[in-house]
Amino acid sequence: MGREADDATKAAFGQRVRELRAKKGLSQEALALVCDLDRTYVGGVERGERNISLLNIRKIADALGVEVRELF
C-alpha cells in the first residue's frame, strides 16, 4: 500500500466515525469522554490524520454502540 492509499483509508474510516457519531447526536467532545480519549485525538481520527490503534477502534465502536466491522 502506498501513502495515498493509506491516507484514503484513514480518511474513509474517519468519515465513517463522523457519520455514526452525528447519527447518535454526539459531539466530538462527548464521544471522546465516553471513549476516554482526548477530543483532539477524536478530531484527528475523523479528519483522517491518525493511524488509529485496534484498541481505540474498539473503544469508539463501543461508545457508538456498534460492532467494530460497522466502522469499516
CSV table of N, CA, C and O in Angstrom, one decimal:
chain,number,residue,atom,x,y,z
A,1,MET,N,0.8,-1.2,0.0
A,1,MET,CA,0.0,0.0,0.0
A,1,MET,C,0.9,1.2,0.0
A,1,MET,O,1.8,1.4,0.8
A,2,GLY,N,0.6,2.2,-0.8
A,2,GLY,CA,1.3,3.4,-0.9
A,2,GLY,C,0.7,4.5,0.1
A,2,GLY,O,-0.3,4.3,0.7
A,3,ARG,N,1.4,5.6,0.2
A,3,ARG,CA,1.0,6.6,1.1
A,3,ARG,C,-0.4,7.1,0.7
A,3,ARG,O,-1.2,7.4,1.6
A,4,GLU,N,-0.7,7.3,-0.6
A,4,GLU,CA,-2.0,7.8,-1.0
A,4,GLU,C,-3.1,6.8,-0.5
A,4,GLU,O,-4.2,7.3,-0.1
A,5,ALA,N,-2.9,5.6,-0.7
A,5,ALA,CA,-3.9,4.6,-0.3
A,5,ALA,C,-4.0,4.6,1.2
A,5,ALA,O,-5.2,4.4,1.8
A,6,ASP,N,-2.9,4.7,2.0
A,6,ASP,CA,-3.0,4.8,3.4
A,6,ASP,C,-3.9,6.0,3.9
A,6,ASP,O,-4.7,5.9,4.7
A,7,ASP,N,-3.6,7.2,3.2
A,7,ASP,CA,-4.3,8.4,3.6
A,7,ASP,C,-5.8,8.2,3.2
A,7,ASP,O,-6.7,8.7,4.0
A,8,ALA,N,-6.1,7.6,2.1
A,8,ALA,CA,-7.5,7.4,1.7
A,8,ALA,C,-8.2,6.4,2.7
A,8,ALA,O,-9.4,6.7,3.1
A,9,THR,N,-7.5,5.4,3.2
A,9,THR,CA,-8.1,4.5,4.2
A,9,THR,C,-8.4,5.2,5.5
A,9,THR,O,-9.5,5.1,6.1
A,10,LYS,N,-7.5,6.0,6.0
A,10,LYS,CA,-7.7,6.8,7.2
A,10,LYS,C,-8.8,7.8,7.0
A,10,LYS,O,-9.6,8.0,8.0
A,11,ALA,N,-8.9,8.4,5.9
A,11,ALA,CA,-10.0,9.4,5.6
A,11,ALA,C,-11.3,8.7,5.6
A,11,ALA,O,-12.3,9.2,6.2
A,12,ALA,N,-11.4,7.6,5.0
A,12,ALA,CA,-12.7,6.9,4.9
A,12,ALA,C,-13.1,6.4,6.3
A,12,ALA,O,-14.3,6.5,6.6
A,13,PHE,N,-12.2,5.9,7.0
A,13,PHE,CA,-12.5,5.4,8.4
A,13,PHE,C,-13.0,6.6,9.2
A,13,PHE,O,-14.0,6.5,9.9
A,14,GLY,N,-12.3,7.7,9.1
A,14,GLY,CA,-12.7,8.9,9.9
A,14,GLY,C,-14.1,9.4,9.5
A,14,GLY,O,-14.8,9.8,10.4
A,15,GLN,N,-14.4,9.4,8.2
A,15,GLN,CA,-15.7,9.8,7.8
A,15,GLN,C,-16.8,9.0,8.3
A,15,GLN,O,-17.8,9.4,8.7
A,16,ARG,N,-16.5,7.7,8.4
A,16,ARG,CA,-17.5,6.7,8.9
A,16,ARG,C,-17.7,7.0,10.4
A,16,ARG,O,-18.9,7.0,10.9
A,17,VAL,N,-16.6,7.2,11.2
A,17,VAL,CA,-16.8,7.6,12.6
A,17,VAL,C,-17.6,8.8,12.7
A,17,VAL,O,-18.6,8.9,13.5
A,18,ARG,N,-17.3,9.8,11.9
A,18,ARG,CA,-18.1,11.1,12.0
A,18,ARG,C,-19.6,10.9,11.7
A,18,ARG,O,-20.4,11.4,12.4
A,19,GLU,N,-19.9,10.1,10.7
A,19,GLU,CA,-21.3,9.8,10.3
A,19,GLU,C,-22.0,9.1,11.5
A,19,GLU,O,-23.1,9.5,11.8
A,20,LEU,N,-21.4,8.1,12.0
A,20,LEU,CA,-22.0,7.4,13.1
A,20,LEU,C,-22.2,8.3,14.4
A,20,LEU,O,-23.2,8.2,15.1
A,21,ARG,N,-21.2,9.1,14.7
A,21,ARG,CA,-21.2,10.0,15.8
A,21,ARG,C,-22.4,11.0,15.6
A,21,ARG,O,-23.1,11.2,16.6
A,22,ALA,N,-22.5,11.6,14.4
A,22,ALA,CA,-23.5,12.5,14.2
A,22,ALA,C,-24.9,11.9,14.3
A,22,ALA,O,-25.8,12.5,14.8
A,23,LYS,N,-25.0,10.7,13.8
A,23,LYS,CA,-26.3,9.9,13.8
A,23,LYS,C,-26.7,9.7,15.3
A,23,LYS,O,-27.9,9.7,15.6
A,24,LYS,N,-25.8,9.5,16.2
A,24,LYS,CA,-26.1,9.3,17.6
A,24,LYS,C,-26.3,10.7,18.3
A,24,LYS,O,-26.6,10.7,19.5
A,25,GLY,N,-26.0,11.8,17.6
A,25,GLY,CA,-26.2,13.1,18.2
A,25,GLY,C,-25.1,13.5,19.2
A,25,GLY,O,-25.4,14.3,20.1
A,26,LEU,N,-24.0,12.9,19.0
A,26,LEU,CA,-22.9,13.2,19.9
A,26,LEU,C,-21.9,14.2,19.3
A,26,LEU,O,-21.6,14.2,18.1
A,27,SER,N,-21.4,15.1,20.2
A,27,SER,CA,-20.3,16.0,19.8
A,27,SER,C,-19.0,15.2,19.8
A,27,SER,O,-18.9,14.1,20.4
A,28,GLN,N,-17.9,15.7,19.2
A,28,GLN,CA,-16.6,15.1,19.4
A,28,GLN,C,-16.2,15.0,20.8
A,28,GLN,O,-15.7,14.0,21.3
A,29,GLU,N,-16.5,16.0,21.6
A,29,GLU,CA,-16.2,16.0,23.0
A,29,GLU,C,-16.9,14.9,23.8
A,29,GLU,O,-16.3,14.2,24.6
A,30,ALA,N,-18.2,14.8,23.5
A,30,ALA,CA,-19.0,13.8,24.2
A,30,ALA,C,-18.5,12.4,23.8
A,30,ALA,O,-18.3,11.5,24.7
A,31,LEU,N,-18.2,12.1,22.6
A,31,LEU,CA,-17.6,10.8,22.2
A,31,LEU,C,-16.3,10.6,22.8
A,31,LEU,O,-16.1,9.5,23.4
A,32,ALA,N,-15.5,11.6,22.9
A,32,ALA,CA,-14.1,11.4,23.5
A,32,ALA,C,-14.3,11.1,25.0
A,32,ALA,O,-13.5,10.2,25.5
A,33,LEU,N,-15.2,11.7,25.7
A,33,LEU,CA,-15.4,11.4,27.1
A,33,LEU,C,-15.8,10.0,27.3
A,33,LEU,O,-15.3,9.3,28.2
A,34,VAL,N,-16.7,9.5,26.5
A,34,VAL,CA,-17.2,8.1,26.7
A,34,VAL,C,-16.1,7.2,26.3
A,34,VAL,O,-16.0,6.1,27.0
A,35,CYS,N,-15.2,7.5,25.4
A,35,CYS,CA,-14.1,6.6,25.0
A,35,CYS,C,-12.9,6.7,25.8
A,35,CYS,O,-12.0,6.0,25.7
A,36,ASP,N,-12.9,7.7,26.7
A,36,ASP,CA,-11.7,8.1,27.5
A,36,ASP,C,-10.5,8.4,26.6
A,36,ASP,O,-9.4,7.9,26.8
A,37,LEU,N,-10.8,9.2,25.5
A,37,LEU,CA,-9.8,9.7,24.6
A,37,LEU,C,-9.9,11.2,24.6
A,37,LEU,O,-10.9,11.8,25.0
A,38,ASP,N,-8.8,11.8,24.2
A,38,ASP,CA,-8.8,13.3,24.1
A,38,ASP,C,-9.7,13.7,22.9
A,38,ASP,O,-9.7,13.1,21.8
A,39,ARG,N,-10.3,14.9,23.0
A,39,ARG,CA,-11.2,15.4,22.0
A,39,ARG,C,-10.4,15.7,20.7
A,39,ARG,O,-10.8,15.4,19.6
A,40,THR,N,-9.2,16.2,20.9
A,40,THR,CA,-8.3,16.5,19.7
A,40,THR,C,-7.9,15.2,19.0
A,40,THR,O,-7.8,15.2,17.8
A,41,TYR,N,-7.8,14.1,19.7
A,41,TYR,CA,-7.5,12.8,19.1
A,41,TYR,C,-8.7,12.4,18.2
A,41,TYR,O,-8.5,11.9,17.1
A,42,VAL,N,-9.9,12.4,18.8
A,42,VAL,CA,-11.1,12.1,18.0
A,42,VAL,C,-11.2,12.9,16.8
A,42,VAL,O,-11.5,12.4,15.7
A,43,GLY,N,-11.0,14.2,16.9
A,43,GLY,CA,-11.0,15.1,15.7
A,43,GLY,C,-10.0,14.7,14.7
A,43,GLY,O,-10.3,14.7,13.5
A,44,GLY,N,-8.8,14.3,15.1
A,44,GLY,CA,-7.7,13.8,14.2
A,44,GLY,C,-8.1,12.5,13.5
A,44,GLY,O,-7.9,12.4,12.3
A,45,VAL,N,-8.8,11.7,14.2
A,45,VAL,CA,-9.3,10.4,13.6
A,45,VAL,C,-10.3,10.8,12.5
A,45,VAL,O,-10.3,10.3,11.4
A,46,GLU,N,-11.3,11.6,12.9
A,46,GLU,CA,-12.3,12.0,11.9
A,46,GLU,C,-11.7,12.7,10.7
A,46,GLU,O,-12.3,12.6,9.6
A,47,ARG,N,-10.7,13.4,10.8
A,47,ARG,CA,-10.0,14.1,9.7
A,47,ARG,C,-9.1,13.2,8.9
A,47,ARG,O,-8.5,13.6,7.9
A,48,GLY,N,-8.9,12.0,9.4
A,48,GLY,CA,-8.0,11.1,8.7
A,48,GLY,C,-6.5,11.3,9.0
A,48,GLY,O,-5.7,10.9,8.2
A,49,GLU,N,-6.3,12.0,10.1
A,49,GLU,CA,-4.9,12.4,10.4
A,49,GLU,C,-4.2,11.3,11.3
A,49,GLU,O,-3.0,11.3,11.5
A,50,ARG,N,-5.0,10.4,11.9
A,50,ARG,CA,-4.5,9.4,12.8
A,50,ARG,C,-4.5,8.0,12.3
A,50,ARG,O,-5.5,7.6,11.6
A,51,ASN,N,-3.4,7.3,12.6
A,51,ASN,CA,-3.4,5.9,12.3
A,51,ASN,C,-3.8,5.2,13.6
A,51,ASN,O,-3.0,4.8,14.4
A,52,ILE,N,-5.1,5.0,13.7
A,52,ILE,CA,-5.7,4.6,15.0
A,52,ILE,C,-5.4,3.2,15.3
A,52,ILE,O,-5.4,2.3,14.5
A,53,SER,N,-5.2,2.9,16.6
A,53,SER,CA,-4.9,1.5,17.1
A,53,SER,C,-6.2,0.7,17.2
A,53,SER,O,-7.3,1.2,17.2
A,54,LEU,N,-6.0,-0.6,17.2
A,54,LEU,CA,-7.1,-1.5,17.3
A,54,LEU,C,-7.9,-1.3,18.6
A,54,LEU,O,-9.1,-1.4,18.7
A,55,LEU,N,-7.1,-1.0,19.7
A,55,LEU,CA,-7.8,-0.8,21.0
A,55,LEU,C,-8.7,0.5,21.0
A,55,LEU,O,-9.8,0.5,21.5
A,56,ASN,N,-8.2,1.5,20.3
A,56,ASN,CA,-9.0,2.7,20.2
A,56,ASN,C,-10.2,2.5,19.3
A,56,ASN,O,-11.3,3.1,19.5
A,57,ILE,N,-10.0,1.7,18.2
A,57,ILE,CA,-11.2,1.4,17.4
A,57,ILE,C,-12.3,0.7,18.2
A,57,ILE,O,-13.4,1.0,18.1
A,58,ARG,N,-11.9,-0.2,19.0
A,58,ARG,CA,-12.8,-0.9,19.9
A,58,ARG,C,-13.5,0.1,20.8
A,58,ARG,O,-14.7,0.0,21.0
A,59,LYS,N,-12.8,1.0,21.4
A,59,LYS,CA,-13.4,2.0,22.3
A,59,LYS,C,-14.4,2.8,21.6
A,59,LYS,O,-15.5,3.1,22.1
A,60,ILE,N,-14.1,3.3,20.4
A,60,ILE,CA,-15.0,4.1,19.6
A,60,ILE,C,-16.3,3.3,19.2
A,60,ILE,O,-17.4,3.8,19.4
A,61,ALA,N,-16.1,2.1,18.8
A,61,ALA,CA,-17.2,1.2,18.4
A,61,ALA,C,-18.1,1.0,19.6
A,61,ALA,O,-19.4,1.1,19.5
A,62,ASP,N,-17.5,0.7,20.8
A,62,ASP,CA,-18.3,0.5,22.0
A,62,ASP,C,-19.1,1.8,22.3
A,62,ASP,O,-20.3,1.7,22.7
A,63,ALA,N,-18.5,2.9,22.3
A,63,ALA,CA,-19.1,4.2,22.6
A,63,ALA,C,-20.2,4.5,21.7
A,63,ALA,O,-21.2,5.1,22.1
A,64,LEU,N,-20.1,4.1,20.4
A,64,LEU,CA,-21.1,4.4,19.4
A,64,LEU,C,-22.2,3.3,19.4
A,64,LEU,O,-23.2,3.4,18.7
A,65,GLY,N,-22.0,2.2,20.2
A,65,GLY,CA,-23.0,1.1,20.2
A,65,GLY,C,-23.0,0.3,18.9
A,65,GLY,O,-24.1,-0.1,18.6
A,66,VAL,N,-21.9,0.2,18.3
A,66,VAL,CA,-21.9,-0.6,17.0
A,66,VAL,C,-20.8,-1.6,17.1
A,66,VAL,O,-19.9,-1.6,17.9
A,67,GLU,N,-20.8,-2.6,16.2
A,67,GLU,CA,-19.8,-3.6,16.1
A,67,GLU,C,-18.6,-2.9,15.4
A,67,GLU,O,-18.8,-2.0,14.5
A,68,VAL,N,-17.4,-3.4,15.7
A,68,VAL,CA,-16.2,-2.9,15.0
A,68,VAL,C,-16.3,-2.9,13.5
A,68,VAL,O,-16.0,-1.9,12.8
A,69,ARG,N,-16.9,-3.9,13.0
A,69,ARG,CA,-17.0,-4.0,11.5
A,69,ARG,C,-17.8,-2.9,10.9
A,69,ARG,O,-17.6,-2.6,9.7
A,70,GLU,N,-18.7,-2.3,11.6
A,70,GLU,CA,-19.5,-1.3,11.1
A,70,GLU,C,-18.8,0.0,10.9
A,70,GLU,O,-19.3,1.0,10.3
A,71,LEU,N,-17.6,0.1,11.5
A,71,LEU,CA,-16.7,1.3,11.3
A,71,LEU,C,-16.0,1.2,9.9
A,71,LEU,O,-15.4,2.2,9.5
A,72,PHE,N,-16.0,0.1,9.3
A,72,PHE,CA,-15.2,-0.1,8.1
A,72,PHE,C,-16.1,-0.1,6.9
A,72,PHE,O,-17.2,-0.4,6.9
